[in-house]
Short mmCIF file of N, CA, C and O in Angstrom, two decimals:
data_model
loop_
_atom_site.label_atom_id
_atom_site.label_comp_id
_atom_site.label_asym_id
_atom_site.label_seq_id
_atom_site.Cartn_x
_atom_site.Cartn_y
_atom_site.Cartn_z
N UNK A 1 0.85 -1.18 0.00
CA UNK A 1 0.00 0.00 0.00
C UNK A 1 0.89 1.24 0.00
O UNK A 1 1.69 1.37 0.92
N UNK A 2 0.81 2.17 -0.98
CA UNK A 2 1.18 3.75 -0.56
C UNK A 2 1.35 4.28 -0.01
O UNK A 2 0.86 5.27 -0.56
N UNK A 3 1.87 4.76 1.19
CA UNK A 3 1.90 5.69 2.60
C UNK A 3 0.88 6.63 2.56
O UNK A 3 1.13 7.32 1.58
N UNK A 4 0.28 6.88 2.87
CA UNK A 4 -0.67 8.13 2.99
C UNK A 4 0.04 9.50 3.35
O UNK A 4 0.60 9.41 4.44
N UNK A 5 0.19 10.82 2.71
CA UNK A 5 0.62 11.28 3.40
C UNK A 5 -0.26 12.56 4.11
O UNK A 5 -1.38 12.83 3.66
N UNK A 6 0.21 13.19 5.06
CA UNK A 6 0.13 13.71 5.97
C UNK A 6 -1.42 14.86 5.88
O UNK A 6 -2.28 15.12 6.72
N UNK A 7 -1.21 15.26 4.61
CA UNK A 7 -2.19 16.42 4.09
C UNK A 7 -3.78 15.24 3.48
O UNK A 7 -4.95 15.51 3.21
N UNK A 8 -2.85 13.77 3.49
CA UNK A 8 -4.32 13.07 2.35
C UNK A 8 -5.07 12.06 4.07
O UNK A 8 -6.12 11.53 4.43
N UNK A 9 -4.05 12.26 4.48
CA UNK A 9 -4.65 11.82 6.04
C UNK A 9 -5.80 12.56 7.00
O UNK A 9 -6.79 12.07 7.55
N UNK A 10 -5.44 13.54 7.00
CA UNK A 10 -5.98 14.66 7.33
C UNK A 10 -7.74 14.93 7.04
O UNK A 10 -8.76 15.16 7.70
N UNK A 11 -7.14 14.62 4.90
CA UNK A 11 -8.50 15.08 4.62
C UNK A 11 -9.42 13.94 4.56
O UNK A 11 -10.62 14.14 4.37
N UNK A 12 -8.78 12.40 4.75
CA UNK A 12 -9.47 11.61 5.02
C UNK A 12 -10.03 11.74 6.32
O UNK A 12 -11.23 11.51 6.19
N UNK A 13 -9.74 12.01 7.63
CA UNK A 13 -10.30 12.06 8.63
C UNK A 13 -11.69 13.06 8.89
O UNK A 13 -12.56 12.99 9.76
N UNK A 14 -11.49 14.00 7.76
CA UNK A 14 -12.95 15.58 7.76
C UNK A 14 -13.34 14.34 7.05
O UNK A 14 -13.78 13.86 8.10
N UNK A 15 -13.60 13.17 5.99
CA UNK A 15 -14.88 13.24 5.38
C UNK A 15 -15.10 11.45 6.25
O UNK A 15 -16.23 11.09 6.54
N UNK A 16 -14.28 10.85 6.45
CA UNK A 16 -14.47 9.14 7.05
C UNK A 16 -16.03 9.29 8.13
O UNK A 16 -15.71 8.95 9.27
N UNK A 17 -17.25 9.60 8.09
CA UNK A 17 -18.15 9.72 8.59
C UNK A 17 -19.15 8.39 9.03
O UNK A 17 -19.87 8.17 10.00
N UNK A 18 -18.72 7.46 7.47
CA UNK A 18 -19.62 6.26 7.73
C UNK A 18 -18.40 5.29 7.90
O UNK A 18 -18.78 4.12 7.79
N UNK A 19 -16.65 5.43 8.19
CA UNK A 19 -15.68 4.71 8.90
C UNK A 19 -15.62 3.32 8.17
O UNK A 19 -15.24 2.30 8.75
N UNK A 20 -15.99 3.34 6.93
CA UNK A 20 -15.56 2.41 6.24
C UNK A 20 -14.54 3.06 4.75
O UNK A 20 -14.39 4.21 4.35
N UNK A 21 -14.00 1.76 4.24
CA UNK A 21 -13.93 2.35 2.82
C UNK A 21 -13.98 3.05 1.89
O UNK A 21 -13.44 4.02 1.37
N UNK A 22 -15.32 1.81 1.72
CA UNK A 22 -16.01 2.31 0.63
C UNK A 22 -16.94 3.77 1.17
O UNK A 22 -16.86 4.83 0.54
N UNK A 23 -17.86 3.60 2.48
CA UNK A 23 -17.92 4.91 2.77
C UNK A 23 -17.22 6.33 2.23
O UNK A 23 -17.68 7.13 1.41
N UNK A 24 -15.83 6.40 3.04
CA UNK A 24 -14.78 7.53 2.20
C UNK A 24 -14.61 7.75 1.30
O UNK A 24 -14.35 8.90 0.93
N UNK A 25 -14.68 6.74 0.55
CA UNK A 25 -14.48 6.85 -1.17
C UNK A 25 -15.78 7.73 -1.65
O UNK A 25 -15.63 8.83 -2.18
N UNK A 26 -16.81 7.27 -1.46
CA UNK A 26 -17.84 7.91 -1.43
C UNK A 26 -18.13 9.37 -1.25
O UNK A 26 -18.65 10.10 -2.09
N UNK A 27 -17.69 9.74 0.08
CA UNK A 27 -17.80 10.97 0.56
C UNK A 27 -16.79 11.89 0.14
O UNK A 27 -17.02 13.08 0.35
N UNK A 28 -15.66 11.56 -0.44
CA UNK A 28 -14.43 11.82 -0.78
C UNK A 28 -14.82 12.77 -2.70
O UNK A 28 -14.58 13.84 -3.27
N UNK A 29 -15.48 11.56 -2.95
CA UNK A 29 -16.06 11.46 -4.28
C UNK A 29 -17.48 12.69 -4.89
O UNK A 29 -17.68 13.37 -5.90
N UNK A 30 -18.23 12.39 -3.51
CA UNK A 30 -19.62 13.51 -3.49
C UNK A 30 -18.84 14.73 -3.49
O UNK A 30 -19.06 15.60 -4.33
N UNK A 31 -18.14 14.82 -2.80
CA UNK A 31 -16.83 16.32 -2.13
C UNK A 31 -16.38 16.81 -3.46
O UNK A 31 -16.26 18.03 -3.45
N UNK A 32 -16.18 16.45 -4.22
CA UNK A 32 -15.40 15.97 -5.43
C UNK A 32 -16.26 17.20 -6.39
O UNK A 32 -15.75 18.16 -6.98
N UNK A 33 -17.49 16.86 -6.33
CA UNK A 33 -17.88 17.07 -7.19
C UNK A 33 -18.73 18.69 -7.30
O UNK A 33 -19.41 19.12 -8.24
N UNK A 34 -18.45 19.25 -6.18
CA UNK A 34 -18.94 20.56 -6.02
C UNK A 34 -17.43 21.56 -5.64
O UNK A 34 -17.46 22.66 -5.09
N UNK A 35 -16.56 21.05 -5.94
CA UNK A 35 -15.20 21.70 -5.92
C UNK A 35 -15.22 22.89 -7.02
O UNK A 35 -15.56 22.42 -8.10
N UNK A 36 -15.02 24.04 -7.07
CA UNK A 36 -14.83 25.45 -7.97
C UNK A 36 -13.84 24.98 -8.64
O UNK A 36 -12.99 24.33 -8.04
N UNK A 37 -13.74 25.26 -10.29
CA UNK A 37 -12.29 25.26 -10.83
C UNK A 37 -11.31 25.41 -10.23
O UNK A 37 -10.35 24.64 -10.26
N UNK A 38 -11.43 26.59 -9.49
CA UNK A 38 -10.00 26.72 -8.77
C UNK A 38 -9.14 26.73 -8.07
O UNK A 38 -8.27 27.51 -7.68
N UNK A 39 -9.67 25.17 -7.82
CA UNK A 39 -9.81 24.58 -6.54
C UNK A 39 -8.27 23.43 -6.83
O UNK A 39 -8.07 22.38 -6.21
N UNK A 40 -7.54 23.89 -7.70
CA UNK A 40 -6.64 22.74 -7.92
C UNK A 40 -6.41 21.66 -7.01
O UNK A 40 -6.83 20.51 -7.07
N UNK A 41 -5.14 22.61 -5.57
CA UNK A 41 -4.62 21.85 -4.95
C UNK A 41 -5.54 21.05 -4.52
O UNK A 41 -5.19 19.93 -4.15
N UNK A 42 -6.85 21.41 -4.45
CA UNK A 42 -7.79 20.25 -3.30
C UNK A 42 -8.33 18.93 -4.21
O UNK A 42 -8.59 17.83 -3.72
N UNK A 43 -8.48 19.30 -5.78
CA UNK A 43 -8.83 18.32 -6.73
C UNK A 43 -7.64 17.18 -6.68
O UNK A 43 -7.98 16.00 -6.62
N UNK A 44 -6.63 17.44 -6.69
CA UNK A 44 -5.57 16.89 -6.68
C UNK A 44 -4.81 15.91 -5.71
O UNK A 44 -4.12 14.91 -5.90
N UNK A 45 -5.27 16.68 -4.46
CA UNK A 45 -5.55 16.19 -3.15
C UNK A 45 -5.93 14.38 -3.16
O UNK A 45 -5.46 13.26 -3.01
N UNK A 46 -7.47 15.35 -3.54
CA UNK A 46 -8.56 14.36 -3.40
C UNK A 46 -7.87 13.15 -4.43
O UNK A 46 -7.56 12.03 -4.02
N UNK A 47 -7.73 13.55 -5.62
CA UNK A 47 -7.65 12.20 -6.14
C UNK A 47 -6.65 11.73 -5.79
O UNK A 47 -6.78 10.51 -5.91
N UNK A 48 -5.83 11.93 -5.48
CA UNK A 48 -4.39 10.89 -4.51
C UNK A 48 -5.04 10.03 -3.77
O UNK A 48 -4.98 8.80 -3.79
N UNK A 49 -5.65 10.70 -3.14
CA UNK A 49 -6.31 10.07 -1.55
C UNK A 49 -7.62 8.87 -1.69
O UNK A 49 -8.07 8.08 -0.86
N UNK A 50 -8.06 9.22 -3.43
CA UNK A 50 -9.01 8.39 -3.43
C UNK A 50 -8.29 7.08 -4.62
O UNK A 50 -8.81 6.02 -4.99
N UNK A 51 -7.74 7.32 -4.77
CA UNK A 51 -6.18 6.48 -5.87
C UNK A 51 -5.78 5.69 -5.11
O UNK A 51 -5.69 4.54 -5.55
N UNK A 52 -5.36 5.94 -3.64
CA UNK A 52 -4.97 5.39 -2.51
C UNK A 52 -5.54 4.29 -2.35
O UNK A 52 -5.14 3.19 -2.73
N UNK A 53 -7.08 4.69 -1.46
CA UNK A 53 -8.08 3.68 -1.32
C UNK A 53 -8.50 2.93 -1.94
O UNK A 53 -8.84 1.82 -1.51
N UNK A 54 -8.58 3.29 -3.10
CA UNK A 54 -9.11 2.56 -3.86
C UNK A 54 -8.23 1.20 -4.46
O UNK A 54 -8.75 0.23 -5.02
N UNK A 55 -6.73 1.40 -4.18
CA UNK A 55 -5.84 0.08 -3.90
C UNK A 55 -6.16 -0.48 -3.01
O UNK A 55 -6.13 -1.70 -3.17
N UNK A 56 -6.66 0.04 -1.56
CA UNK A 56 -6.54 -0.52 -0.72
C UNK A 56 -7.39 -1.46 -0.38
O UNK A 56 -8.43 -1.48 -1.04
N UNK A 57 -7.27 -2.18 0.38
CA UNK A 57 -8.35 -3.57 0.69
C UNK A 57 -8.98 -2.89 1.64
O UNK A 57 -8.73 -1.70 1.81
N UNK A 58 -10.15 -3.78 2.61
CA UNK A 58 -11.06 -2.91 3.27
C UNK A 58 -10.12 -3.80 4.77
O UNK A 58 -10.34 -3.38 5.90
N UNK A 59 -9.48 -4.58 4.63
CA UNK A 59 -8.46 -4.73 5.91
C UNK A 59 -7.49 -4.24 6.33
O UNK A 59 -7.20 -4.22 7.53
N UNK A 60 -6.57 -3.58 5.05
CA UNK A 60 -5.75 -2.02 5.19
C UNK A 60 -6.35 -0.83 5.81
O UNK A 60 -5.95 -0.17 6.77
N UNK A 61 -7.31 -0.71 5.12
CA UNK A 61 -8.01 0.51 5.76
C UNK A 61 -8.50 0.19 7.24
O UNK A 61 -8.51 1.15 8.02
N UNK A 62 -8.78 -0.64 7.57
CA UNK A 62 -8.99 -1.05 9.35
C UNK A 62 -8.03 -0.75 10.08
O UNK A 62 -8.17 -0.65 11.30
N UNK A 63 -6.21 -0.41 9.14
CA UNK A 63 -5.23 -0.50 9.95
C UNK A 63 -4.85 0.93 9.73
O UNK A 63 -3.82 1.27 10.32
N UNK A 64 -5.50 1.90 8.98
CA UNK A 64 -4.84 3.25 8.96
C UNK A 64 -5.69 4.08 10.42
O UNK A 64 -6.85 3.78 10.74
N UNK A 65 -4.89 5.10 11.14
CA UNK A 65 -5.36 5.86 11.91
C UNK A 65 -5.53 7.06 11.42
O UNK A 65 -4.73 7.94 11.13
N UNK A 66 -7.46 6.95 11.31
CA UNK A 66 -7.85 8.19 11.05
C UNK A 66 -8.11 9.30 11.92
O UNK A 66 -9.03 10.02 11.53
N UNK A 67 -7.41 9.74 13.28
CA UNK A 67 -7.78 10.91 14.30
C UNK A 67 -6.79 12.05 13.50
O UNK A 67 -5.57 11.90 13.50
N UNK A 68 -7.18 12.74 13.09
CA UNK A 68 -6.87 14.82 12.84
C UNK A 68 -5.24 14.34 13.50
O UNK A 68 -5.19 13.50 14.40
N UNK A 69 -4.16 14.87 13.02
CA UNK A 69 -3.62 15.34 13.53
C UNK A 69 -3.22 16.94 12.72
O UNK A 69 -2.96 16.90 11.52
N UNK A 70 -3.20 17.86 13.22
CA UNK A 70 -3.37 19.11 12.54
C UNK A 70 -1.29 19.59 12.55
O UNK A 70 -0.93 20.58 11.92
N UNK A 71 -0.42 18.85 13.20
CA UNK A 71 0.76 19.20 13.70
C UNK A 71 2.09 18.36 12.66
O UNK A 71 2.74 17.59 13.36
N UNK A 72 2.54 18.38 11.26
CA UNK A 72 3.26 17.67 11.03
C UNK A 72 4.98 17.63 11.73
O UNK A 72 5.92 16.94 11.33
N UNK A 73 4.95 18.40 12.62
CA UNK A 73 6.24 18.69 13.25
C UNK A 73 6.12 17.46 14.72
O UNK A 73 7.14 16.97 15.21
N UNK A 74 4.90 17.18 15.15
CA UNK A 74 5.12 16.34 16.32
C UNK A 74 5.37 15.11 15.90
O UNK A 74 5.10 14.57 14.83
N UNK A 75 6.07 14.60 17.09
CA UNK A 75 6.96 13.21 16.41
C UNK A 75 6.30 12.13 16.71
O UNK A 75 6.71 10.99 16.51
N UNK A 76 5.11 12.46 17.26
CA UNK A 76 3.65 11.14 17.66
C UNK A 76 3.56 10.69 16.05
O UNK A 76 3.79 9.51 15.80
N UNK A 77 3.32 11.38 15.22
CA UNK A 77 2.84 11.82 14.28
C UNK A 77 3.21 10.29 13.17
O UNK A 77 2.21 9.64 12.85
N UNK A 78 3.81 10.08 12.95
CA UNK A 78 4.70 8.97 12.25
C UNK A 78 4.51 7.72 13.44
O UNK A 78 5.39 6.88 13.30
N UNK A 79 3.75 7.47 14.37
CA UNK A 79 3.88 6.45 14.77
C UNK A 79 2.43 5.69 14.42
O UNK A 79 2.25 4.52 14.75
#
């Protein structure tokens, strides 16, 4: 699996609501679709993050931790 990184973690944790998968993919996807043109970085974002998942099995995703961390400097952070 891909590492997730830090910014696609993040925005998985604002939309993971129904804490599955396919859920996120979903919500990730609806999100998706009311984005402004100029909205690059977040289009871009998104599809990493849903590129991701969408490799992923639904037993990977049981093993990623989705809690906010808003701090990429703390060294919790990587554990």
């Amino acid at each position: 699996m891909n590492e997730l990184t830090f910014e696609e973690r993040n925005l998985m944790c604002l939309y993971n609501k129904a804490g599955t998968r396919t859920g996120l993919i979903a919500a990730l996807e609806d999100m998706r679709g009311y984005l402004e043109p100029d909205e690059d970085e977040l289009r871009e974002l998104t599809d990493s993050a849903l590129g991701k998942l969408r490799r992923m099995t639904d037993a990977d995703f049981e093993t990623v931790d989705l809690y906010p961390d808003f701090n990429p400097e703390d060294p919790a952070y990587g554990e």
